[in-house]
Short mmCIF file of N, CA and C in Angstrom, two decimals:
data_model
loop_
_atom_site.label_atom_id
_atom_site.label_comp_id
_atom_site.label_asym_id
_atom_site.label_seq_id
_atom_site.Cartn_x
_atom_site.Cartn_y
_atom_site.Cartn_z
N ILE T 1 40.63 9.04 59.74
CA ILE T 1 41.03 7.66 59.65
C ILE T 1 40.44 6.94 60.85
N HIS T 2 39.76 5.84 60.59
CA HIS T 2 39.15 5.06 61.65
C HIS T 2 39.89 3.73 61.83
N ALA T 3 39.62 3.07 62.93
CA ALA T 3 40.32 1.83 63.28
C ALA T 3 39.97 0.66 62.37
N HIS T 4 38.77 0.64 61.81
CA HIS T 4 38.33 -0.49 60.99
C HIS T 4 37.77 -0.02 59.65
N LYS T 5 37.62 -0.92 58.74
CA LYS T 5 37.04 -0.63 57.43
C LYS T 5 35.54 -0.35 57.58
N ASP T 6 35.04 0.66 56.90
CA ASP T 6 33.63 1.02 56.90
C ASP T 6 32.83 -0.05 56.15
N ASP T 7 31.73 -0.52 56.75
CA ASP T 7 30.91 -1.54 56.08
C ASP T 7 29.84 -0.93 55.17
N LEU T 8 29.90 0.39 54.99
CA LEU T 8 29.02 1.13 54.08
C LEU T 8 27.53 0.94 54.38
N GLY T 9 27.19 0.72 55.66
CA GLY T 9 25.80 0.59 56.06
C GLY T 9 25.20 -0.78 55.86
N HIS T 10 26.01 -1.77 55.51
CA HIS T 10 25.50 -3.11 55.24
C HIS T 10 25.69 -4.08 56.41
N GLY T 11 26.00 -3.56 57.61
CA GLY T 11 26.27 -4.42 58.76
C GLY T 11 25.04 -4.96 59.46
N GLY T 12 23.87 -4.41 59.18
CA GLY T 12 22.64 -4.95 59.74
C GLY T 12 22.25 -4.43 61.11
N ASP T 13 22.92 -3.38 61.61
CA ASP T 13 22.52 -2.79 62.88
C ASP T 13 22.53 -1.26 62.78
N SER T 14 22.05 -0.60 63.84
CA SER T 14 21.92 0.86 63.78
C SER T 14 23.28 1.56 63.70
N ASP T 15 24.32 1.02 64.34
CA ASP T 15 25.64 1.63 64.24
C ASP T 15 26.20 1.54 62.83
N SER T 16 25.84 0.50 62.11
CA SER T 16 26.29 0.37 60.74
C SER T 16 25.76 1.52 59.89
N LEU T 17 24.51 1.87 60.10
CA LEU T 17 23.92 2.98 59.34
C LEU T 17 24.45 4.33 59.82
N ARG T 18 24.83 4.41 61.08
CA ARG T 18 25.29 5.68 61.65
C ARG T 18 26.76 5.94 61.33
N ASN T 19 27.62 4.94 61.52
CA ASN T 19 29.06 5.17 61.35
C ASN T 19 29.80 4.06 60.60
N GLY T 20 29.06 3.12 60.03
CA GLY T 20 29.68 2.06 59.24
C GLY T 20 30.46 1.04 60.04
N ASN T 21 30.24 1.01 61.37
CA ASN T 21 30.98 0.10 62.25
C ASN T 21 32.49 0.22 62.04
N SER T 22 32.95 1.43 61.76
CA SER T 22 34.36 1.63 61.45
C SER T 22 35.24 1.83 62.67
N GLY T 23 34.66 1.85 63.85
CA GLY T 23 35.47 1.95 65.07
C GLY T 23 35.85 3.37 65.42
N ARG T 24 36.77 3.47 66.36
CA ARG T 24 37.15 4.79 66.85
C ARG T 24 38.05 5.51 65.86
N ARG T 25 38.08 6.83 65.98
CA ARG T 25 38.96 7.63 65.13
C ARG T 25 40.38 7.50 65.64
N ILE T 26 41.31 7.26 64.73
CA ILE T 26 42.71 7.15 65.14
C ILE T 26 43.56 8.27 64.55
N GLY T 27 43.00 9.09 63.68
CA GLY T 27 43.74 10.21 63.12
C GLY T 27 42.83 11.05 62.25
N CYS T 28 43.26 12.27 61.97
CA CYS T 28 42.49 13.12 61.06
C CYS T 28 43.44 14.08 60.36
N CYS T 29 42.98 14.64 59.26
CA CYS T 29 43.77 15.60 58.51
C CYS T 29 42.86 16.36 57.57
N VAL T 30 43.40 17.39 56.98
CA VAL T 30 42.70 18.15 55.96
C VAL T 30 43.38 17.86 54.63
N ILE T 31 42.59 17.48 53.65
CA ILE T 31 43.13 17.21 52.32
C ILE T 31 42.69 18.35 51.41
N GLY T 32 43.63 18.99 50.78
CA GLY T 32 43.31 20.13 49.92
C GLY T 32 44.24 20.18 48.73
N GLU T 33 44.03 21.19 47.93
CA GLU T 33 44.86 21.39 46.74
C GLU T 33 45.37 22.82 46.76
N ALA T 34 46.64 22.99 46.55
CA ALA T 34 47.24 24.32 46.55
C ALA T 34 47.52 24.75 45.12
N THR T 35 47.37 26.02 44.88
CA THR T 35 47.69 26.59 43.58
C THR T 35 49.09 27.20 43.66
N VAL T 36 49.93 26.84 42.73
CA VAL T 36 51.30 27.35 42.72
C VAL T 36 51.32 28.63 41.89
N HIS T 37 51.83 29.69 42.48
CA HIS T 37 51.96 30.96 41.78
C HIS T 37 53.44 31.24 41.54
N LYS T 38 53.78 31.60 40.32
CA LYS T 38 55.16 31.95 40.02
C LYS T 38 55.40 33.39 40.45
N GLN T 39 56.55 33.62 41.08
CA GLN T 39 56.90 34.98 41.47
C GLN T 39 57.60 35.65 40.30
N HIS T 40 57.25 36.89 40.08
CA HIS T 40 57.88 37.67 39.01
C HIS T 40 58.99 38.51 39.62
N LYS T 41 60.16 38.47 39.02
CA LYS T 41 61.28 39.30 39.48
C LYS T 41 61.32 40.53 38.59
N TYR T 42 61.33 41.69 39.22
CA TYR T 42 61.36 42.95 38.46
C TYR T 42 62.70 43.60 38.56
#
C-alpha cells in the first residue's frame, strides 16, 4: 500500500514510469488463498 494513487505511468516524468508517483510505502501484506481440508474422525 502506497501513500498516493498510482498514475499508471501517465505522469510525464521518469518517476511516473518507475513507480507511478505513488509515494512512499505505508504498509504491506501477503494476499493468498487457503484450501480448507475437512478432518476425518475415525
